[in-house]
PDB file of C-alpha atoms (C1' of nucleotides) in Angstrom:
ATOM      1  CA  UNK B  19     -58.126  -7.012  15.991  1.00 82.00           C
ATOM      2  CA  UNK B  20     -61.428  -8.119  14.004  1.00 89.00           C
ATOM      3  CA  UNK B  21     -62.597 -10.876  13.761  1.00 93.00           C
ATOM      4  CA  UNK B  22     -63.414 -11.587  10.497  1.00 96.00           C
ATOM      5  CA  UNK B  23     -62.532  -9.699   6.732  1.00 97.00           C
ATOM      6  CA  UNK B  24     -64.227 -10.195   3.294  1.00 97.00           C
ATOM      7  CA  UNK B  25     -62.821 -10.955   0.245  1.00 98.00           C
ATOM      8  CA  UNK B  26     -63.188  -7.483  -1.141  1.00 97.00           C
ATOM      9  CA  UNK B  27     -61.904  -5.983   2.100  1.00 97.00           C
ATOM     10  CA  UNK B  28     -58.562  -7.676   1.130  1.00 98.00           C
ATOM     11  CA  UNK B  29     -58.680  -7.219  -2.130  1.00 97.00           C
ATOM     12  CA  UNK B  30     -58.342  -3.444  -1.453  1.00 97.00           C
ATOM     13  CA  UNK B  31     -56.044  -3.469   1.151  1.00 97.00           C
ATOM     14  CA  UNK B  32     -53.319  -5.852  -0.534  1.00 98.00           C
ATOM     15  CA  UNK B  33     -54.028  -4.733  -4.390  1.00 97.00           C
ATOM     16  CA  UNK B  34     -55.223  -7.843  -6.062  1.00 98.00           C
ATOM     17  CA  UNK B  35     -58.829  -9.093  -7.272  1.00 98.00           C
ATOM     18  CA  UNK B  36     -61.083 -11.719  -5.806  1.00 98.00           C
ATOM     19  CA  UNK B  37     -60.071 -14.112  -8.637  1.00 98.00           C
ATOM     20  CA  UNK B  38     -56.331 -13.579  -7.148  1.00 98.00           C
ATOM     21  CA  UNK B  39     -57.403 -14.355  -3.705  1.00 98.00           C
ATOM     22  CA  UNK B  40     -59.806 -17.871  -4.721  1.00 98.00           C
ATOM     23  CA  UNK B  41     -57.006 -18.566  -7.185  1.00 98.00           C
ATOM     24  CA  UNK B  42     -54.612 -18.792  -4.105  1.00 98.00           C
ATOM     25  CA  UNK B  43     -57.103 -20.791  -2.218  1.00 98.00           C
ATOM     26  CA  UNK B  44     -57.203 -23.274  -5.512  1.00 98.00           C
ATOM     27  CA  UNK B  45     -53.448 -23.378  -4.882  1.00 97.00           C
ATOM     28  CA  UNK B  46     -53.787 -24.191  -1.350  1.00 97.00           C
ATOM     29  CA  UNK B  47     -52.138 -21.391  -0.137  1.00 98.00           C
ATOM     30  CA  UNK B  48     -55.148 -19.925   1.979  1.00 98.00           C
ATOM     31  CA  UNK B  49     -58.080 -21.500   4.220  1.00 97.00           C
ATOM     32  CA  UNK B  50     -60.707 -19.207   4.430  1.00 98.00           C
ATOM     33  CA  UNK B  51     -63.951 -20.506   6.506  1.00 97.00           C
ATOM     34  CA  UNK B  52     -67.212 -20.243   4.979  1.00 96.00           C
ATOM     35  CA  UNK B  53     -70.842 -19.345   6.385  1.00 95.00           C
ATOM     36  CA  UNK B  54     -72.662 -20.968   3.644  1.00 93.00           C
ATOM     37  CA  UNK B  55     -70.767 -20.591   0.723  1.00 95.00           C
ATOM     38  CA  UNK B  56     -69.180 -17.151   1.359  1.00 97.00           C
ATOM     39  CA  UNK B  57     -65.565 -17.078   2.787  1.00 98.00           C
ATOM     40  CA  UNK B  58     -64.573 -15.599   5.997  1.00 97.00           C
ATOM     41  CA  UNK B  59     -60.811 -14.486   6.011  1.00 98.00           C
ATOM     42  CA  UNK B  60     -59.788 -14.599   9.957  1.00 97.00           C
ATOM     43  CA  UNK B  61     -56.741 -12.346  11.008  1.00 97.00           C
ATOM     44  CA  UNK B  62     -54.487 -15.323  10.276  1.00 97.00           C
ATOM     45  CA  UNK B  63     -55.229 -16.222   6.871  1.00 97.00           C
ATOM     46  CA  UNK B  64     -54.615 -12.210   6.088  1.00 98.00           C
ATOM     47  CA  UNK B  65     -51.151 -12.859   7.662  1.00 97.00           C
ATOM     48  CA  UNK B  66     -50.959 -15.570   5.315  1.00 98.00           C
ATOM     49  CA  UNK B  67     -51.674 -13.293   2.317  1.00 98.00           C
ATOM     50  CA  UNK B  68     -49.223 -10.842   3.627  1.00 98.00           C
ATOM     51  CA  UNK B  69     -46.164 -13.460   3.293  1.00 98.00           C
ATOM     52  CA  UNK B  70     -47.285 -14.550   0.070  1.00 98.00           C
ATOM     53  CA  UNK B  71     -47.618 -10.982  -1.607  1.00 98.00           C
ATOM     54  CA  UNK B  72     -44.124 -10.571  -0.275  1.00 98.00           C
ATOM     55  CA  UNK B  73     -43.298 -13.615  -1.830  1.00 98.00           C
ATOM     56  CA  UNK B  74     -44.414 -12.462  -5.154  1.00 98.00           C
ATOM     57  CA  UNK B  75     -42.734  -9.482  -4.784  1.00 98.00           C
ATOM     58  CA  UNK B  76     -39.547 -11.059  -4.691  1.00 98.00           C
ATOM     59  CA  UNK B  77     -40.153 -13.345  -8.140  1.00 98.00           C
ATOM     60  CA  UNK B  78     -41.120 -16.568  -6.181  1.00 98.00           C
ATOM     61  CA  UNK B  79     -43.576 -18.942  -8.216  1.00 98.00           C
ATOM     62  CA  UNK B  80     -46.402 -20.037  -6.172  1.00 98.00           C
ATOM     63  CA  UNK B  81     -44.999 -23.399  -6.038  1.00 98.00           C
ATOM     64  CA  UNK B  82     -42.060 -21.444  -4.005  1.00 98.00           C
ATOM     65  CA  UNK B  83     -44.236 -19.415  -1.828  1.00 98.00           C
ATOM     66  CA  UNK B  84     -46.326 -22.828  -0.872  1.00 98.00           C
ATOM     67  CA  UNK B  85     -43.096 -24.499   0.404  1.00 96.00           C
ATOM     68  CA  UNK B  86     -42.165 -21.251   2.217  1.00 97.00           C
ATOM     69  CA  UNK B  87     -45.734 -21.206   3.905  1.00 96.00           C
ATOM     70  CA  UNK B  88     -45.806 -24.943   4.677  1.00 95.00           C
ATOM     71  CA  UNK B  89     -42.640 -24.320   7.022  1.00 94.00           C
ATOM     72  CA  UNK B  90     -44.347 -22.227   8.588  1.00 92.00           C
ATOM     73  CA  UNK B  91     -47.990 -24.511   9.222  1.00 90.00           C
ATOM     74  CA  UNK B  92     -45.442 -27.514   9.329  1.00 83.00           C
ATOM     75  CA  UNK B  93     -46.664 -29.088  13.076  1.00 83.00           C
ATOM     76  CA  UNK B  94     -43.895 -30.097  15.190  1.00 81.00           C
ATOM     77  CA  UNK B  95     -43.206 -33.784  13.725  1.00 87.00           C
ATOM     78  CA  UNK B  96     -40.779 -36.447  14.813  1.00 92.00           C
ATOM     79  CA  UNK B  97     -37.004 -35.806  14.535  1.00 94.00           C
ATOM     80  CA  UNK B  98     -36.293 -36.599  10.704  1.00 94.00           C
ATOM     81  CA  UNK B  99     -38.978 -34.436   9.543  1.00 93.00           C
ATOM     82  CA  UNK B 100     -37.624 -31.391  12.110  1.00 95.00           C
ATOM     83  CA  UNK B 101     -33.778 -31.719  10.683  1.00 95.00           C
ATOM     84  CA  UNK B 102     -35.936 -31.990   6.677  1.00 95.00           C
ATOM     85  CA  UNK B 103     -37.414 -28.925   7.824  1.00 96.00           C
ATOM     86  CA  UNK B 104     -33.981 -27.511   8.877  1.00 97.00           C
ATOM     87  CA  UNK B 105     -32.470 -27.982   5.630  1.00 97.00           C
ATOM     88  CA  UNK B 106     -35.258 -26.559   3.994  1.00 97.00           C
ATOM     89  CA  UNK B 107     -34.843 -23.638   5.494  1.00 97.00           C
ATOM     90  CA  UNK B 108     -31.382 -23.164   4.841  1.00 98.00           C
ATOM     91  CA  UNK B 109     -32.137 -23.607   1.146  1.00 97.00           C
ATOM     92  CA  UNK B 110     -34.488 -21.021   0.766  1.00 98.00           C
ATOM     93  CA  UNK B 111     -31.890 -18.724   3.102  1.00 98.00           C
ATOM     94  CA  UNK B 112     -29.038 -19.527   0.454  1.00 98.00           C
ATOM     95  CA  UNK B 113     -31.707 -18.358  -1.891  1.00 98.00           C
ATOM     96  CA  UNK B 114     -32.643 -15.125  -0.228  1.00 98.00           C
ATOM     97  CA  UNK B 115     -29.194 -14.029   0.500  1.00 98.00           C
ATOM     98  CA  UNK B 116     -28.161 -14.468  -3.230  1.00 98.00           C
ATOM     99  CA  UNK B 117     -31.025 -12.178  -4.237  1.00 98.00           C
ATOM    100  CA  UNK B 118     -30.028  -9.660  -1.246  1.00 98.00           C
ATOM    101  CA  UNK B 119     -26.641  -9.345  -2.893  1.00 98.00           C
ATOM    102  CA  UNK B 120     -28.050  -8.867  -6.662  1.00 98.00           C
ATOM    103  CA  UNK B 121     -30.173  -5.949  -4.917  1.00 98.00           C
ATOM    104  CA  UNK B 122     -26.671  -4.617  -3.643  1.00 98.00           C
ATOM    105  CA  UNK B 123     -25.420  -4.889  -6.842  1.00 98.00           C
ATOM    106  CA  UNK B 124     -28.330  -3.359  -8.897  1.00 98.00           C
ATOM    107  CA  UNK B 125     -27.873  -0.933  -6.245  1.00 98.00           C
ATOM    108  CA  UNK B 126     -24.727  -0.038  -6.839  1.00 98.00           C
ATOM    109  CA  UNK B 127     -25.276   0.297 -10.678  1.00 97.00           C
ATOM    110  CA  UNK B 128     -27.778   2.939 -10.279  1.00 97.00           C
ATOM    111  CA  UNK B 129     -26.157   4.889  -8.124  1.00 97.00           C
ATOM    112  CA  UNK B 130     -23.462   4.686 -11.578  1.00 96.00           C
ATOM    113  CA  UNK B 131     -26.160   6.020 -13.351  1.00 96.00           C
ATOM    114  CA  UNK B 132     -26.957   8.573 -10.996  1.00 96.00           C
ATOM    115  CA  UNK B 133     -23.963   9.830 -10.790  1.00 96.00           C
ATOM    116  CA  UNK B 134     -23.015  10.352 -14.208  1.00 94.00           C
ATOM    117  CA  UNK B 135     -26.637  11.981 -14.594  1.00 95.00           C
ATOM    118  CA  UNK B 136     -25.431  14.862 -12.102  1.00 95.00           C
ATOM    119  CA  UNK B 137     -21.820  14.787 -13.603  1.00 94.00           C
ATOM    120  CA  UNK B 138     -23.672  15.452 -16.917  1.00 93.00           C
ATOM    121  CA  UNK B 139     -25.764  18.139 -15.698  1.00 94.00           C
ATOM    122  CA  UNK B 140     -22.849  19.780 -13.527  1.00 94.00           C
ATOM    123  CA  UNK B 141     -21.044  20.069 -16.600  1.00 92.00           C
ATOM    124  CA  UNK B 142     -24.170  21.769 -18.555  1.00 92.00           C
ATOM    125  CA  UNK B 143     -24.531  23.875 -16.231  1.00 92.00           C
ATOM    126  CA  UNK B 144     -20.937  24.995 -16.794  1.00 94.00           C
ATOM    127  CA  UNK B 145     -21.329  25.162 -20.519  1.00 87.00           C
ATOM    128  CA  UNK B 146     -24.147  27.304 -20.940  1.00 79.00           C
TER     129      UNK B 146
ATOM    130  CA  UNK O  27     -10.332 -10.460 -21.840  1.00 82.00           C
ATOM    131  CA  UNK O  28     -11.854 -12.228 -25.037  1.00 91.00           C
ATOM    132  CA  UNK O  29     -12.981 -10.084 -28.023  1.00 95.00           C
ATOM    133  CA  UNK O  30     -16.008 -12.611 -28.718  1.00 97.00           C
ATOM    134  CA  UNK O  31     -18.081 -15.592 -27.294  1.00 98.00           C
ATOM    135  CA  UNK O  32     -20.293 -17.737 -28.897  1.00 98.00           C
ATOM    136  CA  UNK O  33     -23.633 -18.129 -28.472  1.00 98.00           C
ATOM    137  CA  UNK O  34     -23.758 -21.930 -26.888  1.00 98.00           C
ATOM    138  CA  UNK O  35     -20.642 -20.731 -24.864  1.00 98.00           C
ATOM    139  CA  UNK O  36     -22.674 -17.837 -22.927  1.00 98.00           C
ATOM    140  CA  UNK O  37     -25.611 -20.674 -22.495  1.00 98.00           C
ATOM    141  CA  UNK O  38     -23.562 -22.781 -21.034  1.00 97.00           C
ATOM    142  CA  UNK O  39     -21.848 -20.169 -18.584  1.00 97.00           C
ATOM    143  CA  UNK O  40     -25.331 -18.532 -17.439  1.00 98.00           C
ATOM    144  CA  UNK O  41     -27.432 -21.789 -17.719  1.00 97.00           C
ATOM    145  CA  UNK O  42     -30.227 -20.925 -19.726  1.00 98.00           C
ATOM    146  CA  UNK O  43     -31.084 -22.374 -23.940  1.00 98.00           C
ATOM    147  CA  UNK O  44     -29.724 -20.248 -27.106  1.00 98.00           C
ATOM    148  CA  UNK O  45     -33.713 -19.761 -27.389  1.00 98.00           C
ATOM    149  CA  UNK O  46     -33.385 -17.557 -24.339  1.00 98.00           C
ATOM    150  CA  UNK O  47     -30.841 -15.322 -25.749  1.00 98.00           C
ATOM    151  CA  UNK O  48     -32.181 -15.070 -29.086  1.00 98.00           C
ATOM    152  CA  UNK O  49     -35.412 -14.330 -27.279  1.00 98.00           C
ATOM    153  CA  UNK O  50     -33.814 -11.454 -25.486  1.00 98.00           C
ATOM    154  CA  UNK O  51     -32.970  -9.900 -28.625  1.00 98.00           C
ATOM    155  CA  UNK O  52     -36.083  -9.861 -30.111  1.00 97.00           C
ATOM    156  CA  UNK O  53     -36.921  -8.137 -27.026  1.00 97.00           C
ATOM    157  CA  UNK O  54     -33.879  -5.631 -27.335  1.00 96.00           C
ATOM    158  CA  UNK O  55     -32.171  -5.786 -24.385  1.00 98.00           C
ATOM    159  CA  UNK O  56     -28.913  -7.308 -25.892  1.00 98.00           C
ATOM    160  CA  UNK O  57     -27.572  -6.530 -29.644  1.00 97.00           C
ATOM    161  CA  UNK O  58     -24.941  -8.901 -30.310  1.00 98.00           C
ATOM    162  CA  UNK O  59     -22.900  -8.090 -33.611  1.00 97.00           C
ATOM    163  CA  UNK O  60     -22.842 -10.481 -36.921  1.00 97.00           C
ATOM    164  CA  UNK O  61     -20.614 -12.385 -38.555  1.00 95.00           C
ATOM    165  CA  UNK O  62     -23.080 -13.759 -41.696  1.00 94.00           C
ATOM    166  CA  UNK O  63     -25.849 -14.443 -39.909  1.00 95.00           C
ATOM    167  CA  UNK O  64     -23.970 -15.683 -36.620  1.00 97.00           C
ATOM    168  CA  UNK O  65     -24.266 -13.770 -33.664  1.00 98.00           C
ATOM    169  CA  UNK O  66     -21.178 -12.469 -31.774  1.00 98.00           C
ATOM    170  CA  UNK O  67     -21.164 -11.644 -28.564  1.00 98.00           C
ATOM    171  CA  UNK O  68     -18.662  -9.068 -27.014  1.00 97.00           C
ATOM    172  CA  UNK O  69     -17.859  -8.678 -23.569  1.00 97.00           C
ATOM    173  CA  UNK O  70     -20.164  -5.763 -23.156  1.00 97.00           C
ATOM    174  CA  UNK O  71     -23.391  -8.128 -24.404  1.00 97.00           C
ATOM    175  CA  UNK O  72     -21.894 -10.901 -21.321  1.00 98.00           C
ATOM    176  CA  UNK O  73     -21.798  -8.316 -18.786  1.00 97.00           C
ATOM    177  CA  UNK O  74     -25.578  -7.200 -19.700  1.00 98.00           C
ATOM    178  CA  UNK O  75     -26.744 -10.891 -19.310  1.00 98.00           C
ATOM    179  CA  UNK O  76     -24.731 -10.869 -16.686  1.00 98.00           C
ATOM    180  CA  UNK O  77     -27.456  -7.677 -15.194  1.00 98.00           C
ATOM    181  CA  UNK O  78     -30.519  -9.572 -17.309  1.00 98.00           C
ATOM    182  CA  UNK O  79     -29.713 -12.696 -14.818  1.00 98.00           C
ATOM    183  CA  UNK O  80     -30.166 -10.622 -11.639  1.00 98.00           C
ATOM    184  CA  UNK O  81     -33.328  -9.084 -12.738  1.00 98.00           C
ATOM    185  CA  UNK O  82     -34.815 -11.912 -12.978  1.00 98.00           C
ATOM    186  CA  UNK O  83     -33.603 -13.487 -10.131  1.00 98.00           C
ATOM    187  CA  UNK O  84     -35.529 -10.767  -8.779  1.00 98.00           C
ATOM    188  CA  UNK O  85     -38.482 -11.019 -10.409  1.00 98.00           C
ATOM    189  CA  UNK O  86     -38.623  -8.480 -12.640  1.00 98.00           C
ATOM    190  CA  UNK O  87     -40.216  -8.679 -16.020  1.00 98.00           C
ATOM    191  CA  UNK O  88     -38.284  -8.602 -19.353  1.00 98.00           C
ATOM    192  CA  UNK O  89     -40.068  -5.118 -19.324  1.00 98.00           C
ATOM    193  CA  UNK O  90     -38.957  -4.091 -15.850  1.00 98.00           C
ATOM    194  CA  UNK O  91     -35.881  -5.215 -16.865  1.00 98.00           C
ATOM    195  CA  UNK O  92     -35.306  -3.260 -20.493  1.00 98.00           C
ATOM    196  CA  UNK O  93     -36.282  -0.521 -18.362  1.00 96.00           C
ATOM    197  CA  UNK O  94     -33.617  -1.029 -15.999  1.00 97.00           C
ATOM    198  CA  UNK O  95     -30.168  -1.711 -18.496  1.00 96.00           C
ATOM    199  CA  UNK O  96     -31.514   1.328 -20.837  1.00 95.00           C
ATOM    200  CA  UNK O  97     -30.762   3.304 -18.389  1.00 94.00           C
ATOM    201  CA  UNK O  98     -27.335   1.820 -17.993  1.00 91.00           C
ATOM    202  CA  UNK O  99     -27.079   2.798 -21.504  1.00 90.00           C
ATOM    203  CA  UNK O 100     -28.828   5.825 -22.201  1.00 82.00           C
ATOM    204  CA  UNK O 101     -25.891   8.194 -23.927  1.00 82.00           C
ATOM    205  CA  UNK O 102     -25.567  11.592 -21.672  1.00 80.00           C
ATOM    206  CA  UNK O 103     -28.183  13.758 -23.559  1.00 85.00           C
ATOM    207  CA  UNK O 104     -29.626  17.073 -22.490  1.00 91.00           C
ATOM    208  CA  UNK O 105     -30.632  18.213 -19.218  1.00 94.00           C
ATOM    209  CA  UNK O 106     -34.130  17.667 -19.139  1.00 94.00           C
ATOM    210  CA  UNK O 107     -33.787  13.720 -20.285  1.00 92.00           C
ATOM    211  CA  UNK O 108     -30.964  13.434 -17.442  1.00 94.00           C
ATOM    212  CA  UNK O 109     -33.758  14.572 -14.833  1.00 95.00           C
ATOM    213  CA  UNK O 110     -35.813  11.978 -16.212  1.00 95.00           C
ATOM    214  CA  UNK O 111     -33.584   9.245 -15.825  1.00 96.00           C
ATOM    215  CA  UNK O 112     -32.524  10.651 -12.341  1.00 96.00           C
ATOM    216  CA  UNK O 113     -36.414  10.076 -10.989  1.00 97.00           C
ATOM    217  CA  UNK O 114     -36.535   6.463 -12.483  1.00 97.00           C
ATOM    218  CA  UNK O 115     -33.313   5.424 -11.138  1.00 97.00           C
ATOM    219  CA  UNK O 116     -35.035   6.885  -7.815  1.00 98.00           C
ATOM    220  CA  UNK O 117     -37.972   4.878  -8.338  1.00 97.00           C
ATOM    221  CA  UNK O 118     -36.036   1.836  -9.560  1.00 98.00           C
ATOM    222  CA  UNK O 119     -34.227   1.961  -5.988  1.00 98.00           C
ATOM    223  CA  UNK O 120     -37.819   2.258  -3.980  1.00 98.00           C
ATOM    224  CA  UNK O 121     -38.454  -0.958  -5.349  1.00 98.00           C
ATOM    225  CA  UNK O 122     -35.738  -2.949  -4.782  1.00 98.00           C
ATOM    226  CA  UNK O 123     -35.243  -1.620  -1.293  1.00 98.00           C
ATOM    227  CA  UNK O 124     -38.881  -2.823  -1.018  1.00 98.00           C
ATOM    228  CA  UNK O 125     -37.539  -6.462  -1.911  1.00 98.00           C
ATOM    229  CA  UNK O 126     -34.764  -5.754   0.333  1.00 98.00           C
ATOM    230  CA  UNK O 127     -37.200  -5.618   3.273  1.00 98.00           C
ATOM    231  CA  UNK O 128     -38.899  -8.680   2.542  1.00 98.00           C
ATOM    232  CA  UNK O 129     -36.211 -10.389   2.001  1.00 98.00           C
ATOM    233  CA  UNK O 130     -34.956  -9.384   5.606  1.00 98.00           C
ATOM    234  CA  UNK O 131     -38.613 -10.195   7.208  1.00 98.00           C
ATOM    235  CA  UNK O 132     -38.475 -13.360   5.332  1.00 98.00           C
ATOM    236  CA  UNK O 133     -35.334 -14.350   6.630  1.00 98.00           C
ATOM    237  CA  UNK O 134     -36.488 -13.621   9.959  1.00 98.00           C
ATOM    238  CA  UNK O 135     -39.814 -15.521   9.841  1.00 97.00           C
ATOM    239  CA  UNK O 136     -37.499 -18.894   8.096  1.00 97.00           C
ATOM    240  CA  UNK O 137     -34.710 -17.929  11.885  1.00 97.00           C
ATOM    241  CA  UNK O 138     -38.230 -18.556  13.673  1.00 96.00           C
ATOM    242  CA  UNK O 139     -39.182 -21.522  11.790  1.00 96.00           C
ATOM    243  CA  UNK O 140     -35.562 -23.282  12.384  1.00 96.00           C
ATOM    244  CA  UNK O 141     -35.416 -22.370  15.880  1.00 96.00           C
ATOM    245  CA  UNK O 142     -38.596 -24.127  16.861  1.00 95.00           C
ATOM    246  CA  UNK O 143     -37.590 -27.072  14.593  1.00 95.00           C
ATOM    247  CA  UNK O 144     -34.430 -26.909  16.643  1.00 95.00           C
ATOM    248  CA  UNK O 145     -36.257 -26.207  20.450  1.00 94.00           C
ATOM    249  CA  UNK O 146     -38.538 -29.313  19.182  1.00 94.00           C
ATOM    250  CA  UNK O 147     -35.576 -31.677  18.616  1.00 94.00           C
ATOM    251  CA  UNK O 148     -34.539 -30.306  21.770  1.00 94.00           C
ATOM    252  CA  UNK O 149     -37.261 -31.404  23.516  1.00 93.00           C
ATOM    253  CA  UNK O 150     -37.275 -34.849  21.771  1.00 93.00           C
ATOM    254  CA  UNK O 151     -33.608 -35.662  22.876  1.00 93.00           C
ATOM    255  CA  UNK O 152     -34.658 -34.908  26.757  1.00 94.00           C
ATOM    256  CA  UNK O 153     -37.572 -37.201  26.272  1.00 88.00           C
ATOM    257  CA  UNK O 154     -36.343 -39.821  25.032  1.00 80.00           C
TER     258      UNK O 154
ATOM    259  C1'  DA I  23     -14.707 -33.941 -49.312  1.00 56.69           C
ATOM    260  C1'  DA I  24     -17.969 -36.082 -46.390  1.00 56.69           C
ATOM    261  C1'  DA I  25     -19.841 -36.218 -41.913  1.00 56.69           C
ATOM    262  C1'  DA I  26     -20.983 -34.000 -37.740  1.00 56.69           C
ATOM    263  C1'  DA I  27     -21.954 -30.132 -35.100  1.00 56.69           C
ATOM    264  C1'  DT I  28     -23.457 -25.454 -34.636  1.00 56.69           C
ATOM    265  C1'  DT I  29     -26.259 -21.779 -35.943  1.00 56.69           C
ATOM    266  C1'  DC I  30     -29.908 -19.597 -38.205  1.00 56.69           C
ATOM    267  C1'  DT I  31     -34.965 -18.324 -39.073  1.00 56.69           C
ATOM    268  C1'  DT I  32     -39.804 -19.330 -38.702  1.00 56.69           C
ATOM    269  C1'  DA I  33     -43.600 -21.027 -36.526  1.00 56.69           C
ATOM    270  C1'  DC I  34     -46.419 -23.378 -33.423  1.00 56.69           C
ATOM    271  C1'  DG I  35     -46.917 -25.080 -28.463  1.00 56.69           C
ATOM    272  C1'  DT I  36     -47.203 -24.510 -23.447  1.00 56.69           C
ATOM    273  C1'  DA I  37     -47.174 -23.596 -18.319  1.00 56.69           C
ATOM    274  C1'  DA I  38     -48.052 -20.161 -14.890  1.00 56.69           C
ATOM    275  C1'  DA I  39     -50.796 -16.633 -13.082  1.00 56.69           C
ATOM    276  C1'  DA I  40     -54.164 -14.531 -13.342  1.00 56.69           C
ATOM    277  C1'  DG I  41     -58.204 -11.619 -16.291  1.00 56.69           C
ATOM    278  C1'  DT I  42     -62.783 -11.698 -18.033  1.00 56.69           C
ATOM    279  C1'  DC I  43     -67.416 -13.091 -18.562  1.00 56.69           C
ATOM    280  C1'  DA I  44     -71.733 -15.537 -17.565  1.00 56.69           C
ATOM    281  C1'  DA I  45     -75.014 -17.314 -14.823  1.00 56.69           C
ATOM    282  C1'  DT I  46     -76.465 -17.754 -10.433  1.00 56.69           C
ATOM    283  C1'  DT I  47     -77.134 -17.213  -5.123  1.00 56.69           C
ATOM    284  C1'  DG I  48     -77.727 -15.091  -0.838  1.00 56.69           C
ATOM    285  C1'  DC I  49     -78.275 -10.945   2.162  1.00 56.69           C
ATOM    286  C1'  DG I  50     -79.757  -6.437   3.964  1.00 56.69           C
ATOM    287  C1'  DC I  51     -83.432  -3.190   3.680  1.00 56.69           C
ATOM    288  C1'  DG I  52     -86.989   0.308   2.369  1.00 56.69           C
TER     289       DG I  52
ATOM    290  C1'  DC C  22     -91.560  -8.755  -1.214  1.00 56.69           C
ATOM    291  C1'  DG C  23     -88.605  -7.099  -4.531  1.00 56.69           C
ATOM    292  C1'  DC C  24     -84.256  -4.601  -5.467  1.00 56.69           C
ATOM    293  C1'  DG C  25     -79.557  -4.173  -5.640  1.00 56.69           C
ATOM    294  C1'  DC C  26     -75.140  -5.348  -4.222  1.00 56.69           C
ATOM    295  C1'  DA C  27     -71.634  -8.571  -3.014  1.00 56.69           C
ATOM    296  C1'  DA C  28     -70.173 -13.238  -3.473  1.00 56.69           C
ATOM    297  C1'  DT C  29     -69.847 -17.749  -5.804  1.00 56.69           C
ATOM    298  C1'  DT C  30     -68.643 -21.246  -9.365  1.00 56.69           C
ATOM    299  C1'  DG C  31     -67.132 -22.493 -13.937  1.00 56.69           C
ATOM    300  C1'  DA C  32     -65.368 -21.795 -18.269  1.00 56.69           C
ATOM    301  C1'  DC C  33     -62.825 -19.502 -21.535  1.00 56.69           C
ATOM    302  C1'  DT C  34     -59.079 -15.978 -22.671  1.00 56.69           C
ATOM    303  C1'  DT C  35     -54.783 -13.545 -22.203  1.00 56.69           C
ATOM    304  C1'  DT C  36     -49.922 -12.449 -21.260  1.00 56.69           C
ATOM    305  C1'  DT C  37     -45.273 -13.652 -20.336  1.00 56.69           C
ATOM    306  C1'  DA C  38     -41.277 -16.219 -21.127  1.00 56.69           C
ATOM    307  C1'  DC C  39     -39.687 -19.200 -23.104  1.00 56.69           C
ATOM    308  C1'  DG C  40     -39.748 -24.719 -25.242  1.00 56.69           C
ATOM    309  C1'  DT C  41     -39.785 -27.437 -29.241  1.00 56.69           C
ATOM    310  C1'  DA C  42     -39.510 -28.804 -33.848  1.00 56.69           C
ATOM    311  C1'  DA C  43     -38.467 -28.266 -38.886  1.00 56.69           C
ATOM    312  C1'  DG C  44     -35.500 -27.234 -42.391  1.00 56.69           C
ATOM    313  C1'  DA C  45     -31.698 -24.658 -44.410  1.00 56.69           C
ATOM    314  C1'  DA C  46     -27.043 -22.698 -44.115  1.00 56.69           C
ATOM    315  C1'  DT C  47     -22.490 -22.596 -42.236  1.00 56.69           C
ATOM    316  C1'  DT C  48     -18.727 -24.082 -39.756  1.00 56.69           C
ATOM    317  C1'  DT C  49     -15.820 -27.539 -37.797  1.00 56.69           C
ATOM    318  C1'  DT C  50     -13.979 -32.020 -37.432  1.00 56.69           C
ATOM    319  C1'  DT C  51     -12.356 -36.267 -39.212  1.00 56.69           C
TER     320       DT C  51
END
DNA sequence: AAAAATTCTTACGTAAAAGTCAATTGCGCG
DNA sequence: CGCGCAATTGACTTTTACGTAAGAATTTTT
């Protein structure tokens, strides 16, 4: 595993432009190092990009994905923040599972539309 | 089953501002009927806000999501233009099996995140 | 019938998430 | 050393998805 990746090294593997990736570090979202002024992406702040393109994949704002990725940084605290932290989670779990089930559902409408789509094109197939 | 709703009726039900709904007509994904100038919405027009809802609890964009309910309503036409649909419905379910992974991985990463909150309390309790 | 509420159209405003452009700055190298 | 390429900051622009406000028409309630 390398040490070290450049901006534009990540901006080709994950799809996005540098103004993406120092817009994210505006947000707070990622930590590169520098050496001078130049960032250095280690291993884990690519990990970090990884959850948040998956984040915006599934229609979170960034506001969302920063809460997501602060549970994750969150040291281990005293008790009140840990059971905060539990609850948290569960939230965004509620959240996920309702947007699991709307995928089920979308699913299931397509494969409506599919079907008809072949049922239509059996029966031309008939008619001609 | 009701023959009509009115417009503040659906707003209230789905949660979103009249603004919203006329907006989505501009955009043609719904095409309420008119009594005078007042918009009347069947059962047909609920159930496709209904489907506008989960897109974008999914993050898709109006565009994505026109894209999507057309082909819920494209009338059976000739072969070729069945094909067509066929493929996008294909590539319609690509994507939100995509989301259907993250979601999973995401879930999995928050079950990590609550367990050490939990083995941290844990550890507090025994300490103390 | 008068008042109150709902709806309509039109138009301008705005927040989020970048895109685009300009003007540097630093690094490797022939 | 000078060239070119990659990186940086800062400012302005754009797109999407509505919010908000004004003013007129219609409908409903009292």
């Amino acid at each position: 595993m390398r040490e070290f990746y450049t901006i534009t090294e990540l901006t080709r593997e994950f799809g996005v432009s540098t103004r993406t990736l120092r817009f994210y570090e505006d947000e707070g979202l990622i930590s590169p190092v520098r050496r001078g002024r130049t960032r250095l992406f280690r291993p884990g702040d690519r990990h970090l990009i990884k959850q948040i393109m998956r984040g915006k994949r599934l229609g979170f704002s960034i506001a969302e994905i920063r809460e997501i990725v602060q549970m994750y940084k969150e040291p281990p605290g005293e008790a009140g923040q840990m059971r905060a932290i539990v609850d948290r989670v569960e939230e965004k779990r509620a959240e996920l599972r309702q947007k699991r089930k709307d995928i089920e559902e979308t699913l299931a409408e397509l494969d409506q539309v599919e079907e008809n789509c072949l049922n239509r094109l059996a029966e031309l197939r008939v008619a001609s």
